[in-house]
Amino acid sequence: MQARPHGRPLAGLGRRLVARLIDIVAVLILNVLVNGWLAYQWWLEVEPIFRATMADPFTSPQPASARSSYLILTMLVIATALWFAYEVPALANSGQTLGKRLLQVKVVKLENTEPLGFGRAFGRWARLGMWTPLWSCYGLGFVAQLVDSGSVLFDQQLRQALHDKSAATVVVAVPPGHREQPVKAPENADDSTGGKR
């Protein structure tokens, strides 16, 4: 029997995937606008190496300049900041990013339906988003994000990915146009860290 946190059905994996893809596109558009000039500068650095390699594929390629490495790292740090600015405030206030709103899914606390608040929204995002600068380390950050996102497939009970487990959140389906009232936990209920409220 499927769990129904706070009386809501769990969001389907397909819905969650499409919502995440919409959010990725939104953050990508922000990155094109903000990181476009840096990307152009990076291309000016690597274009001669690329052309030389294409002209003679059997020669050893020239090493990339230090400036191109700094540009990549700067773009990744900016991309991380943009993702943070896009996702954390939205989850903190409503539990929904643009993608989640369009696909009618919502991130809620395990213990009640009060807004997540900044701390928990940041904790949930950080488990996934803080790996982004490590994309420059042979894709290590990207692999870590794939493992985290894919972990949802192994939790049959609540469909929590690792970032959900770390923040004690769950993703539920929300009927269209539904405005739910927050449900508070009892005064003496334990919080997710084991302390008393």
XYZ file of C-alpha atoms in Angstrom:
197
model
C 0.000 0.000 0.000
C 1.453 3.367 -1.052
C 2.220 5.948 1.631
C 0.165 9.148 1.588
C 2.071 11.819 3.527
C -0.416 14.320 4.990
C -3.169 12.632 2.979
C -1.515 13.432 -0.363
C -0.349 10.823 -2.881
C 3.365 10.651 -3.585
C 4.406 12.396 -6.782
C 5.085 10.000 -9.638
C 8.659 9.587 -10.827
C 7.739 10.681 -14.356
C 6.208 13.897 -13.066
C 9.207 14.594 -10.886
C 11.581 14.022 -13.808
C 9.682 16.371 -16.137
C 9.471 19.010 -13.386
C 13.249 18.771 -12.876
C 13.865 19.026 -16.639
C 11.751 22.204 -16.796
C 13.768 23.632 -13.909
C 17.028 22.689 -15.656
C 15.892 24.545 -18.794
C 14.924 27.603 -16.710
C 18.319 27.662 -14.970
C 20.062 27.076 -18.313
C 18.326 30.146 -19.783
C 19.498 32.185 -16.781
C 23.029 30.893 -17.365
C 22.972 31.828 -21.038
C 22.015 35.370 -20.050
C 24.506 35.710 -17.181
C 27.385 33.454 -18.279
C 27.227 34.166 -22.016
C 30.100 36.651 -22.069
C 32.326 34.350 -19.984
C 31.506 31.431 -22.298
C 32.529 33.575 -25.279
C 35.813 34.471 -23.577
C 36.434 30.781 -22.859
C 35.809 29.916 -26.518
C 38.348 32.525 -27.616
C 40.907 30.776 -25.384
C 40.266 27.227 -26.611
C 39.379 27.820 -30.270
C 43.033 27.810 -31.496
C 43.652 24.501 -29.686
C 40.454 23.048 -31.123
C 41.347 24.139 -34.669
C 44.891 22.772 -34.373
C 43.577 19.420 -33.131
C 41.028 19.212 -35.958
C 43.723 20.044 -38.543
C 46.069 17.315 -37.268
C 44.299 14.829 -34.933
C 47.444 12.718 -34.422
C 49.562 15.408 -32.809
C 49.540 15.971 -29.073
C 47.059 18.739 -28.280
C 48.328 21.909 -26.691
C 47.436 22.253 -23.021
C 44.607 24.632 -22.237
C 45.601 27.962 -20.769
C 45.212 28.696 -17.076
C 42.775 31.467 -18.015
C 40.430 28.981 -19.699
C 40.429 26.848 -16.537
C 39.624 29.891 -14.391
C 36.832 30.859 -16.775
C 35.288 27.374 -16.549
C 35.443 27.406 -12.751
C 33.956 30.915 -12.618
C 31.079 29.882 -14.891
C 30.380 26.831 -12.721
C 30.365 28.908 -9.529
C 27.983 31.411 -11.147
C 25.802 28.521 -12.394
C 25.658 27.179 -8.829
C 24.652 30.608 -7.490
C 21.935 30.979 -10.144
C 20.553 27.528 -9.360
C 20.528 28.400 -5.660
C 18.719 31.711 -6.308
C 16.166 29.969 -8.532
C 15.371 26.977 -6.319
C 15.970 27.686 -2.630
C 13.662 30.703 -2.094
C 10.884 29.044 -4.112
C 11.059 25.819 -2.089
C 11.396 27.724 1.178
C 8.188 29.700 0.589
C 5.863 27.470 -1.413
C 7.595 24.104 -1.845
C 7.356 24.559 -5.608
C 9.690 25.753 -8.338
C 8.323 26.628 -11.781
C 8.664 23.010 -12.927
C 6.993 21.614 -9.814
C 4.142 24.122 -10.095
C 3.516 23.213 -13.748
C 3.607 19.483 -12.985
C 1.528 19.903 -9.797
C 4.010 18.438 -7.352
C 5.241 19.943 -4.097
C 8.055 19.421 -1.598
C 6.763 19.158 1.985
C 8.237 18.346 5.369
C 7.762 14.827 6.646
C 6.273 16.014 9.936
C 3.820 18.695 8.713
C 2.805 20.864 5.769
C 4.217 24.166 7.027
C 6.551 25.942 4.560
C 10.020 24.411 4.455
C 11.787 27.604 5.470
C 15.173 28.709 4.199
C 17.325 26.324 6.268
C 15.614 23.145 5.173
C 15.214 24.305 1.557
C 18.937 25.133 1.458
C 19.860 21.774 3.017
C 17.793 19.913 0.424
C 19.271 21.900 -2.466
C 22.854 21.806 -1.166
C 22.975 18.002 -1.208
C 22.432 18.206 -4.963
C 23.547 21.678 -6.051
C 26.851 22.102 -4.238
C 28.412 19.431 -6.459
C 28.141 21.691 -9.541
C 31.602 23.357 -9.282
C 33.134 19.855 -9.269
C 31.935 19.245 -12.821
C 35.377 20.576 -13.767
C 37.025 17.634 -11.907
C 36.543 15.054 -14.672
C 32.765 15.245 -14.246
C 32.875 14.097 -10.604
C 30.188 16.586 -9.577
C 27.869 15.509 -12.380
C 28.250 11.836 -11.440
C 27.485 12.637 -7.781
C 24.338 14.503 -8.864
C 23.238 11.573 -11.037
C 23.717 9.142 -8.142
C 21.747 11.410 -5.800
C 18.910 11.911 -8.284
C 18.813 8.222 -9.220
C 18.620 7.150 -5.576
C 14.880 7.858 -5.682
C 14.503 4.599 -7.637
C 15.613 2.578 -4.608
C 13.180 4.020 -2.061
C 9.896 2.258 -2.677
C 8.242 3.527 0.500
C 8.426 7.337 0.224
C 10.291 7.838 -3.091
C 12.906 10.001 -1.384
C 16.136 10.833 -3.144
C 19.219 11.358 -0.979
C 18.591 15.116 -0.931
C 15.054 14.446 0.360
C 16.328 12.125 3.068
C 18.946 14.623 4.251
C 16.307 17.370 4.586
C 13.477 15.098 5.849
C 11.225 16.084 2.947
C 8.957 14.226 0.575
C 7.484 15.158 -2.817
C 3.695 14.871 -3.099
C 1.144 15.425 -5.849
C -1.060 18.491 -5.476
C -4.459 18.826 -7.177
C -4.717 21.800 -9.573
C -5.804 25.030 -7.901
C -5.524 23.490 -4.418
C -4.622 25.867 -1.563
C -3.888 23.817 1.518
C -3.714 25.139 5.062
C -0.472 24.336 6.882
C -0.790 21.504 9.386
C 1.355 22.090 12.454
C 2.967 19.310 14.405
C 1.873 18.899 18.040
C 3.793 21.078 20.505
C 5.536 18.094 22.088
C 6.429 16.386 18.808
C 10.051 15.596 18.119
C 11.594 17.424 15.192
C 13.710 15.795 12.524
C 16.908 16.357 14.508
C 15.622 14.553 17.582
C 15.109 17.647 19.754
C 11.893 18.946 21.262
C 9.985 21.796 19.665
